[in-house]
mmCIF file of C-alpha atoms in Angstrom:
data_model
loop_
_atom_site.group_PDB
_atom_site.id
_atom_site.type_symbol
_atom_site.label_atom_id
_atom_site.label_comp_id
_atom_site.label_asym_id
_atom_site.label_seq_id
_atom_site.Cartn_x
_atom_site.Cartn_y
_atom_site.Cartn_z
ATOM 1 C CA MET A 1 12.304 1.307 5.295
ATOM 2 C CA ILE A 2 13.575 4.630 6.525
ATOM 3 C CA ASN A 3 10.858 4.759 9.151
ATOM 4 C CA ARG A 4 8.548 4.147 6.283
ATOM 5 C CA LYS A 5 5.380 4.299 8.361
ATOM 6 C CA ASN A 6 6.137 7.947 8.975
ATOM 7 C CA LEU A 7 6.952 8.523 5.317
ATOM 8 C CA MET A 8 3.897 6.789 4.071
ATOM 9 C CA LEU A 9 1.300 7.490 6.706
ATOM 10 C CA SER A 10 2.521 11.089 6.973
ATOM 11 C CA SER A 11 4.562 12.644 9.703
ATOM 12 C CA LEU A 12 1.602 12.356 12.041
ATOM 13 C CA VAL A 13 1.394 8.862 13.417
ATOM 14 C CA PHE A 14 -2.245 9.294 14.285
ATOM 15 C CA ALA A 15 -4.476 6.344 13.663
ATOM 16 C CA THR A 16 -8.108 6.330 12.835
ATOM 17 C CA VAL A 17 -11.059 4.265 13.516
ATOM 18 C CA ILE A 18 -12.785 2.635 10.813
ATOM 19 C CA SER A 19 -15.820 3.526 8.878
ATOM 20 C CA ALA A 20 -17.936 2.544 5.955
ATOM 21 C CA SER A 21 -16.000 4.300 3.239
ATOM 22 C CA SER A 22 -17.282 4.724 -0.274
ATOM 23 C CA ALA A 23 -17.679 1.524 -2.273
ATOM 24 C CA PRO A 24 -14.851 0.611 -4.661
ATOM 25 C CA LEU A 25 -15.279 1.948 -8.166
ATOM 26 C CA ALA A 26 -15.201 -0.021 -11.375
ATOM 27 C CA TYR A 27 -11.959 0.600 -13.202
ATOM 28 C CA GLY A 28 -11.991 4.154 -14.450
ATOM 29 C CA ALA A 29 -15.628 4.682 -13.585
ATOM 30 C CA GLU A 30 -16.769 8.036 -12.280
ATOM 31 C CA SER A 31 -17.525 8.012 -8.588
ATOM 32 C CA LYS A 32 -21.114 7.675 -7.448
ATOM 33 C CA SER A 33 -20.489 7.674 -3.695
ATOM 34 C CA ALA A 34 -23.185 8.025 -1.081
ATOM 35 C CA ALA A 35 -23.532 11.248 0.864
ATOM 36 C CA PRO A 36 -20.465 11.827 3.031
ATOM 37 C CA SER A 37 -20.543 11.348 6.793
ATOM 38 C CA ALA A 38 -18.000 12.295 9.442
ATOM 39 C CA VAL A 39 -17.177 11.985 13.139
ATOM 40 C CA THR A 40 -15.030 14.326 15.231
ATOM 41 C CA PHE A 41 -13.121 13.464 18.427
ATOM 42 C CA LYS A 42 -11.088 15.665 20.752
ATOM 43 C CA ILE A 43 -8.113 14.413 22.736
ATOM 44 C CA ASN A 44 -8.952 13.928 26.451
ATOM 45 C CA ASP A 45 -12.591 14.910 25.861
ATOM 46 C CA VAL A 46 -15.418 12.444 26.571
ATOM 47 C CA HIS A 47 -17.667 14.022 23.935
ATOM 48 C CA TYR A 48 -17.707 13.465 20.174
ATOM 49 C CA SER A 49 -19.836 14.751 17.301
ATOM 50 C CA ASN A 50 -21.318 13.128 14.206
ATOM 51 C CA SER A 51 -24.201 13.792 11.809
ATOM 52 C CA THR A 52 -26.775 13.158 14.558
ATOM 53 C CA GLY A 53 -25.273 15.604 17.068
ATOM 54 C CA LYS A 54 -23.072 15.530 20.167
ATOM 55 C CA HIS A 55 -22.592 12.317 22.172
ATOM 56 C CA SER A 56 -20.773 11.078 25.286
ATOM 57 C CA LEU A 57 -18.040 8.465 25.722
ATOM 58 C CA LEU A 58 -17.119 6.411 28.783
ATOM 59 C CA SER A 59 -13.447 7.123 28.079
ATOM 60 C CA ALA A 60 -11.812 9.915 26.066
ATOM 61 C CA PRO A 61 -9.472 9.600 23.063
ATOM 62 C CA PHE A 62 -5.813 9.731 24.094
ATOM 63 C CA VAL A 63 -2.255 9.743 22.766
ATOM 64 C CA LYS A 64 -0.062 6.678 23.374
ATOM 65 C CA ASN A 65 3.579 6.622 22.254
ATOM 66 C CA GLY A 66 2.863 9.246 19.613
ATOM 67 C CA SER A 67 -0.254 7.558 18.232
ATOM 68 C CA THR A 68 -3.711 9.001 18.741
ATOM 69 C CA MET A 69 -6.194 6.354 19.893
ATOM 70 C CA VAL A 70 -9.892 6.663 19.107
ATOM 71 C CA PRO A 71 -12.938 4.602 20.209
ATOM 72 C CA VAL A 72 -13.628 2.062 17.512
ATOM 73 C CA ARG A 73 -17.365 1.557 18.037
ATOM 74 C CA ALA A 74 -18.227 5.266 18.064
ATOM 75 C CA ALA A 75 -16.167 5.853 14.950
ATOM 76 C CA ALA A 76 -17.417 2.823 13.021
ATOM 77 C CA GLU A 77 -21.105 3.370 13.731
ATOM 78 C CA SER A 78 -20.857 7.105 13.022
ATOM 79 C CA LEU A 79 -19.483 6.321 9.578
ATOM 80 C CA GLY A 80 -21.997 3.599 8.748
ATOM 81 C CA ALA A 81 -19.901 0.493 9.367
ATOM 82 C CA SER A 82 -21.130 -2.479 11.381
ATOM 83 C CA ILE A 83 -19.145 -3.844 14.318
ATOM 84 C CA THR A 84 -19.178 -7.156 16.195
ATOM 85 C CA TRP A 85 -17.307 -8.271 19.320
ATOM 86 C CA ASN A 86 -16.084 -11.827 19.969
ATOM 87 C CA ASN A 87 -15.573 -12.012 23.723
ATOM 88 C CA LYS A 88 -13.827 -15.397 23.606
ATOM 89 C CA ASN A 89 -11.129 -14.191 21.200
ATOM 90 C CA GLN A 90 -11.223 -10.561 22.421
ATOM 91 C CA ARG A 91 -11.640 -9.563 18.776
ATOM 92 C CA ILE A 92 -13.554 -6.794 17.027
ATOM 93 C CA THR A 93 -14.663 -7.165 13.416
ATOM 94 C CA LEU A 94 -15.643 -4.157 11.323
ATOM 95 C CA SER A 95 -17.652 -4.648 8.139
ATOM 96 C CA GLY A 96 -18.574 -2.286 5.323
ATOM 97 C CA ALA A 97 -19.389 -2.394 1.627
ATOM 98 C CA GLY A 98 -16.313 -0.371 0.732
ATOM 99 C CA PHE A 99 -13.641 -2.338 2.605
ATOM 100 C CA GLY A 100 -15.031 -5.804 3.354
ATOM 101 C CA SER A 101 -13.989 -6.729 6.885
ATOM 102 C CA ILE A 102 -11.151 -5.740 9.196
ATOM 103 C CA GLN A 103 -10.295 -7.481 12.479
ATOM 104 C CA PHE A 104 -8.645 -5.990 15.554
ATOM 105 C CA THR A 105 -7.680 -8.046 18.588
ATOM 106 C CA LEU A 106 -7.303 -6.543 22.041
ATOM 107 C CA ASN A 107 -3.650 -5.975 23.056
ATOM 108 C CA SER A 108 -2.442 -6.900 19.553
ATOM 109 C CA SER A 109 -0.179 -4.726 17.379
ATOM 110 C CA TYR A 110 -1.642 -6.174 14.191
ATOM 111 C CA ALA A 111 -4.873 -5.820 12.249
ATOM 112 C CA VAL A 112 -6.128 -8.328 9.696
ATOM 113 C CA ASN A 113 -7.491 -6.889 6.458
ATOM 114 C CA ALA A 114 -10.143 -8.256 4.117
ATOM 115 C CA LYS A 115 -7.546 -10.415 2.350
ATOM 116 C CA GLY A 116 -6.468 -12.068 5.581
ATOM 117 C CA GLU A 117 -3.139 -10.221 5.693
ATOM 118 C CA LYS A 118 -1.632 -9.060 8.990
ATOM 119 C CA ILE A 119 -0.992 -5.304 8.997
ATOM 120 C CA LYS A 120 1.375 -3.813 11.592
ATOM 121 C CA LEU A 121 -0.143 -1.057 13.721
ATOM 122 C CA PRO A 122 1.904 1.738 15.343
ATOM 123 C CA GLU A 123 0.348 0.965 18.738
ATOM 124 C CA GLN A 124 -1.551 -1.930 20.313
ATOM 125 C CA VAL A 125 -5.348 -2.088 20.338
ATOM 126 C CA ARG A 126 -6.274 -1.074 23.887
ATOM 127 C CA GLN A 127 -9.262 -0.982 26.230
ATOM 128 C CA ALA A 128 -10.234 1.674 28.785
ATOM 129 C CA LYS A 129 -13.429 1.581 30.879
ATOM 130 C CA GLY A 130 -14.879 -1.049 28.569
ATOM 131 C CA THR A 131 -14.172 1.022 25.437
ATOM 132 C CA VAL A 132 -11.855 -0.379 22.769
ATOM 133 C CA PHE A 133 -9.430 2.085 21.168
ATOM 134 C CA VAL A 134 -7.484 1.689 17.926
ATOM 135 C CA PRO A 135 -4.563 3.683 16.533
ATOM 136 C CA ALA A 136 -5.954 5.815 13.838
ATOM 137 C CA ARG A 137 -3.928 6.958 10.831
ATOM 138 C CA SER A 138 -3.160 3.367 9.832
ATOM 139 C CA LEU A 139 -6.832 2.465 10.242
ATOM 140 C CA ALA A 140 -7.876 5.369 8.068
ATOM 141 C CA THR A 141 -5.661 3.878 5.375
ATOM 142 C CA LEU A 142 -7.074 0.376 5.897
ATOM 143 C CA MET A 143 -10.683 1.559 5.805
ATOM 144 C CA GLY A 144 -10.252 4.113 3.042
ATOM 145 C CA VAL A 145 -11.469 7.040 5.140
ATOM 146 C CA ARG A 146 -10.070 10.555 5.296
ATOM 147 C CA LEU A 147 -8.442 11.858 8.476
ATOM 148 C CA GLN A 148 -8.031 15.524 9.341
ATOM 149 C CA TRP A 149 -6.012 16.624 12.365
ATOM 150 C CA GLU A 150 -6.415 20.120 13.838
ATOM 151 C CA PRO A 151 -3.477 20.699 16.233
ATOM 152 C CA ALA A 152 -4.846 24.026 17.484
ATOM 153 C CA THR A 153 -7.896 22.303 18.958
ATOM 154 C CA ASP A 154 -6.572 18.736 19.431
ATOM 155 C CA THR A 155 -9.383 17.387 17.270
ATOM 156 C CA ILE A 156 -9.476 14.538 14.758
ATOM 157 C CA THR A 157 -12.171 14.242 12.105
ATOM 158 C CA LEU A 158 -12.756 10.990 10.225
ATOM 159 C CA ALA A 159 -14.851 11.172 7.084
ATOM 160 C CA ASN A 160 -15.950 8.932 4.275
ATOM 161 C CA GLN A 161 -14.260 9.896 1.037
ATOM 162 C CA ALA A 162 -16.758 12.262 -0.549
ATOM 163 C CA GLN A 163 -16.422 12.310 -4.333
ATOM 164 C CA SER A 164 -17.645 15.212 -6.415
ATOM 165 C CA PRO A 165 -18.799 14.945 -10.053
ATOM 166 C CA GLY A 166 -15.288 16.049 -11.098
ATOM 167 C CA SER A 167 -13.674 13.056 -9.395
ATOM 168 C CA ILE A 168 -12.544 9.844 -11.089
ATOM 169 C CA ASN A 169 -11.433 6.679 -9.247
ATOM 170 C CA PHE A 170 -9.407 3.695 -10.448
ATOM 171 C CA ASN A 171 -8.822 0.478 -8.498
ATOM 172 C CA TYR A 172 -6.432 -2.306 -9.551
ATOM 173 C CA PRO A 173 -6.464 -5.537 -7.446
ATOM 174 C CA PHE A 174 -5.038 -7.708 -10.299
ATOM 175 C CA ALA A 175 -7.620 -10.418 -9.703
ATOM 176 C CA LYS A 176 -7.700 -11.521 -13.365
ATOM 177 C CA ASP A 177 -4.697 -10.042 -15.236
ATOM 178 C CA THR A 178 -2.211 -7.148 -15.220
ATOM 179 C CA GLU A 179 -5.099 -4.732 -15.984
ATOM 180 C CA GLY A 180 -3.017 -2.773 -18.476
ATOM 181 C CA TRP A 181 -0.036 -2.122 -16.213
ATOM 182 C CA LYS A 182 3.390 -2.356 -17.842
ATOM 183 C CA GLY A 183 6.767 -3.215 -16.330
ATOM 184 C CA GLY A 184 10.104 -1.772 -17.414
ATOM 185 C CA PHE A 185 13.771 -1.352 -16.527
ATOM 186 C CA ALA A 186 16.316 1.445 -16.993
ATOM 187 C CA ASP A 187 19.778 2.653 -15.937
ATOM 188 C CA MET A 188 21.514 -0.326 -17.506
ATOM 189 C CA PRO A 189 23.416 -1.043 -20.741
ATOM 190 C CA VAL A 190 21.412 -1.646 -23.904
ATOM 191 C CA ASP A 191 23.522 -4.761 -24.521
ATOM 192 C CA TYR A 192 22.998 -6.102 -20.971
ATOM 193 C CA ASP A 193 23.464 -9.811 -20.239
ATOM 194 C CA LYS A 194 19.945 -11.180 -19.700
ATOM 195 C CA GLU A 195 21.181 -14.090 -17.611
ATOM 196 C CA ILE A 196 22.973 -12.026 -14.970
ATOM 197 C CA TYR A 197 20.447 -9.151 -14.810
ATOM 198 C CA GLU A 198 17.552 -11.571 -14.099
ATOM 199 C CA LEU A 199 14.902 -9.015 -15.079
ATOM 200 C CA ASP A 200 11.305 -10.092 -14.533
ATOM 201 C CA PHE A 201 7.892 -8.454 -14.695
ATOM 202 C CA ALA A 202 4.860 -10.713 -14.208
ATOM 203 C CA ARG A 203 1.513 -11.155 -12.501
ATOM 204 C CA ASN A 204 2.189 -13.637 -9.670
ATOM 205 C CA LEU A 205 0.634 -14.917 -6.489
ATOM 206 C CA LEU A 206 1.755 -12.710 -3.621
ATOM 207 C CA PRO A 207 4.419 -14.517 -1.546
ATOM 208 C CA VAL A 208 2.575 -14.591 1.761
ATOM 209 C CA GLN A 209 1.655 -17.565 3.903
ATOM 210 C CA ASN A 210 -1.290 -19.713 2.789
ATOM 211 C CA ASN A 211 -2.047 -17.445 -0.184
ATOM 212 C CA THR A 212 -3.718 -19.286 -3.043
ATOM 213 C CA ALA A 213 -5.814 -16.544 -4.646
ATOM 214 C CA ASN A 214 -4.339 -13.057 -4.117
ATOM 215 C CA TYR A 215 -2.273 -11.848 -7.089
ATOM 216 C CA GLY A 216 -0.034 -8.842 -7.558
ATOM 217 C CA LEU A 217 2.608 -7.528 -9.954
ATOM 218 C CA LYS A 218 6.176 -8.788 -9.545
ATOM 219 C CA LEU A 219 9.240 -6.674 -10.357
ATOM 220 C CA SER A 220 12.633 -8.304 -10.068
ATOM 221 C CA GLY A 221 16.134 -7.403 -11.206
ATOM 222 C CA HIS A 222 19.809 -7.796 -10.320
ATOM 223 C CA ASN A 223 21.674 -4.495 -10.147
ATOM 224 C CA ARG A 224 24.890 -5.094 -12.118
ATOM 225 C CA SER A 225 25.676 -1.518 -13.128
ATOM 226 C CA ASP A 226 25.849 0.361 -9.790
ATOM 227 C CA ASP A 227 22.291 1.447 -10.525
ATOM 228 C CA LEU A 228 19.038 -0.157 -11.658
ATOM 229 C CA PHE A 229 15.576 1.371 -12.013
ATOM 230 C CA MET A 230 12.594 -1.017 -12.140
ATOM 231 C CA TYR A 231 9.139 0.425 -12.687
ATOM 232 C CA LEU A 232 5.424 -0.088 -13.249
ATOM 233 C CA SER A 233 3.424 2.314 -15.407
ATOM 234 C CA LYS A 234 -0.182 2.754 -16.491
ATOM 235 C CA GLY A 235 -1.972 5.235 -18.723
ATOM 236 C CA MET A 236 -5.462 6.315 -17.656
ATOM 237 C CA GLU A 237 -8.101 7.888 -19.871
ATOM 238 C CA GLY A 238 -11.332 9.779 -19.351
ATOM 239 C CA PHE A 239 -9.908 13.132 -18.255
ATOM 240 C CA LYS A 240 -10.710 16.491 -19.750
ATOM 241 C CA PRO A 241 -7.938 17.367 -22.232
ATOM 242 C CA ASN A 242 -5.458 19.945 -20.920
ATOM 243 C CA ALA A 243 -7.321 20.230 -17.593
ATOM 244 C CA SER A 244 -5.549 20.117 -14.219
ATOM 245 C CA TYR A 245 -6.222 17.443 -11.590
ATOM 246 C CA ASN A 246 -5.108 16.774 -8.031
ATOM 247 C CA VAL A 247 -4.236 13.074 -8.061
ATOM 248 C CA ASN A 248 -3.702 10.707 -5.145
ATOM 249 C CA LEU A 249 -1.953 7.350 -5.545
ATOM 250 C CA LYS A 250 -2.107 4.567 -2.950
ATOM 251 C CA PHE A 251 -0.556 1.115 -3.291
ATOM 252 C CA ALA A 252 0.789 -1.814 -1.330
ATOM 253 C CA MET A 253 4.291 -3.234 -1.758
ATOM 254 C CA TYR A 254 5.495 -6.625 -0.479
ATOM 255 C CA THR A 255 9.173 -6.866 0.445
ATOM 256 C CA ASP A 256 11.444 -9.340 2.237
ATOM 257 C CA ALA A 257 14.361 -6.917 2.693
ATOM 258 C CA GLY A 258 15.278 -6.367 6.336
ATOM 259 C CA GLY A 259 16.420 -2.936 7.461
ATOM 260 C CA GLY A 260 19.898 -2.373 8.876
ATOM 261 C CA MET A 261 21.557 -4.967 6.644
ATOM 262 C CA ILE A 262 24.766 -4.357 4.672
ATOM 263 C CA GLY A 263 25.286 -5.394 1.055
ATOM 264 C CA ILE A 264 27.471 -4.653 -1.941
ATOM 265 C CA GLY A 265 27.106 -0.980 -2.830
ATOM 266 C CA GLY A 266 24.557 -0.430 -0.075
ATOM 267 C CA SER A 267 21.733 -1.964 1.929
ATOM 268 C CA PRO A 268 19.247 -4.337 0.219
ATOM 269 C CA ALA A 269 16.505 -2.376 1.999
ATOM 270 C CA GLU A 270 17.437 1.251 2.677
ATOM 271 C CA SER A 271 19.416 1.567 -0.597
ATOM 272 C CA VAL A 272 16.447 0.531 -2.738
ATOM 273 C CA PHE A 273 14.388 3.727 -3.000
ATOM 274 C CA LEU A 274 10.677 3.673 -3.837
ATOM 275 C CA LYS A 275 9.607 6.461 -6.172
ATOM 276 C CA ALA A 276 6.345 7.669 -7.691
ATOM 277 C CA GLY A 277 5.291 10.064 -10.407
ATOM 278 C CA ILE A 278 1.983 11.316 -11.823
ATOM 279 C CA LEU A 279 2.640 12.467 -15.358
ATOM 280 C CA ALA A 280 1.043 13.912 -18.486
ATOM 281 C CA ASN A 281 3.033 11.708 -20.874
ATOM 282 C CA GLU A 282 3.991 8.047 -20.868
ATOM 283 C CA PRO A 283 7.177 7.217 -18.943
ATOM 284 C CA LEU A 284 9.462 5.030 -21.064
ATOM 285 C CA SER A 285 12.899 3.447 -20.902
ATOM 286 C CA VAL A 286 14.703 4.549 -24.084
ATOM 287 C CA PRO A 287 18.211 3.906 -25.502
ATOM 288 C CA THR A 288 20.445 6.896 -24.784
ATOM 289 C CA SER A 289 24.087 7.619 -25.656
ATOM 290 C CA SER A 290 26.318 8.100 -22.616
ATOM 291 C CA GLU A 291 30.104 8.507 -22.893
ATOM 292 C CA GLY A 292 30.217 6.496 -26.100
ATOM 293 C CA SER A 293 27.963 3.706 -24.796
ATOM 294 C CA GLN A 294 24.256 3.022 -25.126
ATOM 295 C CA TYR A 295 22.211 2.860 -21.921
ATOM 296 C CA TYR A 296 18.519 2.552 -21.224
ATOM 297 C CA ARG A 297 17.416 5.771 -19.483
ATOM 298 C CA MET A 298 13.996 7.090 -18.510
ATOM 299 C CA ASN A 299 12.464 9.814 -20.672
ATOM 300 C CA VAL A 300 11.283 11.599 -17.496
ATOM 301 C CA ASP A 301 13.365 13.051 -14.664
ATOM 302 C CA ILE A 302 13.443 10.372 -11.937
ATOM 303 C CA GLY A 303 16.454 11.805 -10.067
ATOM 304 C CA SER A 304 19.201 9.489 -8.876
ATOM 305 C CA GLN A 305 18.649 6.801 -6.240
ATOM 306 C CA GLY A 306 17.913 8.605 -2.936
ATOM 307 C CA THR A 307 17.242 11.921 -4.691
ATOM 308 C CA GLY A 308 14.012 12.602 -6.549
ATOM 309 C CA GLY A 309 13.719 14.401 -9.871
ATOM 310 C CA LYS A 310 11.422 17.005 -11.381
ATOM 311 C CA ASP A 311 8.860 14.405 -12.411
ATOM 312 C CA VAL A 312 9.316 11.590 -9.889
ATOM 313 C CA LYS A 313 9.737 11.792 -6.098
ATOM 314 C CA VAL A 314 11.180 9.508 -3.401
ATOM 315 C CA ILE A 315 8.395 8.125 -1.178
ATOM 316 C CA GLY A 316 10.210 5.511 0.896
ATOM 317 C CA ASN A 317 12.423 2.459 0.552
ATOM 318 C CA ALA A 318 12.236 -1.344 0.393
ATOM 319 C CA ALA A 319 12.683 -2.183 4.088
ATOM 320 C CA LYS A 320 9.994 -4.351 5.675
ATOM 321 C CA PRO A 321 8.360 -3.152 8.926
ATOM 322 C CA ASP A 322 9.357 -6.071 11.175
ATOM 323 C CA VAL A 323 12.973 -7.122 10.634
ATOM 324 C CA GLU A 324 12.576 -9.964 13.159
ATOM 325 C CA LYS A 325 9.895 -11.640 11.065
ATOM 326 C CA ASP A 326 10.882 -13.851 8.124
ATOM 327 C CA GLY A 327 9.375 -13.609 4.676
ATOM 328 C CA TYR A 328 7.579 -10.925 2.731
ATOM 329 C CA GLN A 329 5.638 -8.180 4.492
ATOM 330 C CA ARG A 330 3.148 -5.625 3.227
ATOM 331 C CA VAL A 331 3.976 -1.908 3.264
ATOM 332 C CA GLU A 332 1.498 0.790 2.201
ATOM 333 C CA PHE A 333 2.454 3.918 0.258
ATOM 334 C CA ASP A 334 0.647 7.182 -0.429
ATOM 335 C CA TYR A 335 1.636 9.927 -2.892
ATOM 336 C CA SER A 336 -0.164 12.993 -4.267
ATOM 337 C CA ALA A 337 0.655 15.463 -7.043
ATOM 338 C CA LYS A 338 -1.020 17.889 -9.408
ATOM 339 C CA VAL A 339 -0.959 17.067 -13.115
ATOM 340 C CA THR A 340 -2.391 18.518 -16.317
ATOM 341 C CA ALA A 341 -3.921 15.870 -18.565
ATOM 342 C CA ASN A 342 -2.508 15.735 -22.087
ATOM 343 C CA ALA A 343 -4.380 16.663 -25.262
ATOM 344 C CA LYS A 344 -5.885 13.153 -25.425
ATOM 345 C CA GLY A 345 -7.293 13.379 -21.895
ATOM 346 C CA GLU A 346 -4.713 10.980 -20.432
ATOM 347 C CA ILE A 347 -2.529 10.862 -17.349
ATOM 348 C CA PHE A 348 0.165 8.289 -16.490
ATOM 349 C CA ILE A 349 1.146 6.715 -13.189
ATOM 350 C CA LEU A 350 4.703 5.548 -12.478
ATOM 351 C CA ILE A 351 5.812 3.446 -9.492
ATOM 352 C CA GLY A 352 9.510 2.642 -9.374
ATOM 353 C CA ALA A 353 12.359 1.160 -7.342
ATOM 354 C CA ASP A 354 15.729 2.904 -7.793
ATOM 355 C CA SER A 355 18.431 0.547 -6.550
ATOM 356 C CA GLY A 356 21.884 1.325 -5.205
ATOM 357 C CA PHE A 357 22.151 -2.223 -3.853
ATOM 358 C CA GLU A 358 24.292 -4.356 -6.160
ATOM 359 C CA GLY A 359 22.263 -7.526 -5.770
ATOM 360 C CA LEU A 360 18.893 -9.073 -6.610
ATOM 361 C CA THR A 361 15.767 -7.167 -5.554
ATOM 362 C CA THR A 362 12.303 -8.719 -5.891
ATOM 363 C CA LEU A 363 9.210 -6.720 -4.977
ATOM 364 C CA TYR A 364 5.469 -7.289 -5.410
ATOM 365 C CA PHE A 365 2.756 -4.648 -5.808
ATOM 366 C CA ASP A 366 -0.993 -4.854 -5.191
ATOM 367 C CA ASP A 367 -4.124 -2.809 -4.459
ATOM 368 C CA ILE A 368 -3.135 0.198 -6.552
ATOM 369 C CA LYS A 369 -5.727 2.954 -6.178
ATOM 370 C CA VAL A 370 -5.821 6.290 -7.998
ATOM 371 C CA THR A 371 -8.203 9.143 -7.232
ATOM 372 C CA ALA A 372 -8.227 12.246 -9.439
ATOM 373 C CA GLN A 373 -10.105 15.411 -8.477
ATOM 374 C CA ALA A 374 -10.532 18.269 -10.942
ATOM 375 C CA ALA A 375 -8.466 21.196 -9.671
ATOM 376 C CA GLU A 376 -10.234 24.494 -9.186
ATOM 377 C CA SER A 377 -8.958 27.564 -10.986
ATOM 378 C CA GLY A 378 -5.915 29.022 -9.266
ATOM 379 C CA GLN A 379 -5.229 25.824 -7.303
#
């Protein structure tokens, strides 16, 4: 993707240590998280602070190739996670109720998440004076912890996600079914040829090596009209009618499209734009007259390919992180917006792929998480 790690993990490439983040919520259940905890590190300073006070390190946090590295044990234990070290394999395993287990191997550029998937890190796991350091922003995403960077003081704070009574969480791993998510297609003729468009929405096993149990949602379509929009959508209830919420959406996408490739009409990776919207009304593909013809168009403003619209924004593209590696790879996305719930107390999530590549695109989506926090007056 267009340097998707920067797009998705924010312009800061900082990485965080892990922690015991809040336990996953039942679908749509209000959060009942434990009291929040936090740890603060300062670049090139051998002291750090947590809920029990100020402590010393054998080696200070540092910046390596643009990534901030933090000591994994100090961070994990400060946030309530457990940590074990396998000297034979040079591997650290972090465990917590909220995230399962995550493995980091010394001198490796990959982490392994609770599902056994390899996740690319922006910098290798390193050791200094017997202290193991991990790159942090990506780890914050893996562990579900919040990272705050203060450039004026060169400090990083990692904190468990504290949820207030006004917060609602949703988590969709697709372990049993589609969990109410819908798939749709737009920007194509109403009388399209089903055989050549090859449209498909289904719950399928994720196409990764040795996977026999991890399911996600498949979206597939062949762009035959110079444009094709494929999307997932879900309505969520339980909000206060006509009240405003700050909503955060996180999800994983699996793609096999390599960056830098050329195709008809554009690249199969960089010309397939990932978009997201958080809306008050249901996004739908509806028949619309256009220059004497009938086309399916979205009833919300999604923009056009690499340009976002009023309701839906561009958040990345379909390129996989490691073009040298065959097969599908996981990419994580993060998007936030403010929305006012409708009169029924509903909001709607839209995740889409807007294609300028005139070929077949097949993507898989998993681990969709939505957190909604009641907005304060004037926010």
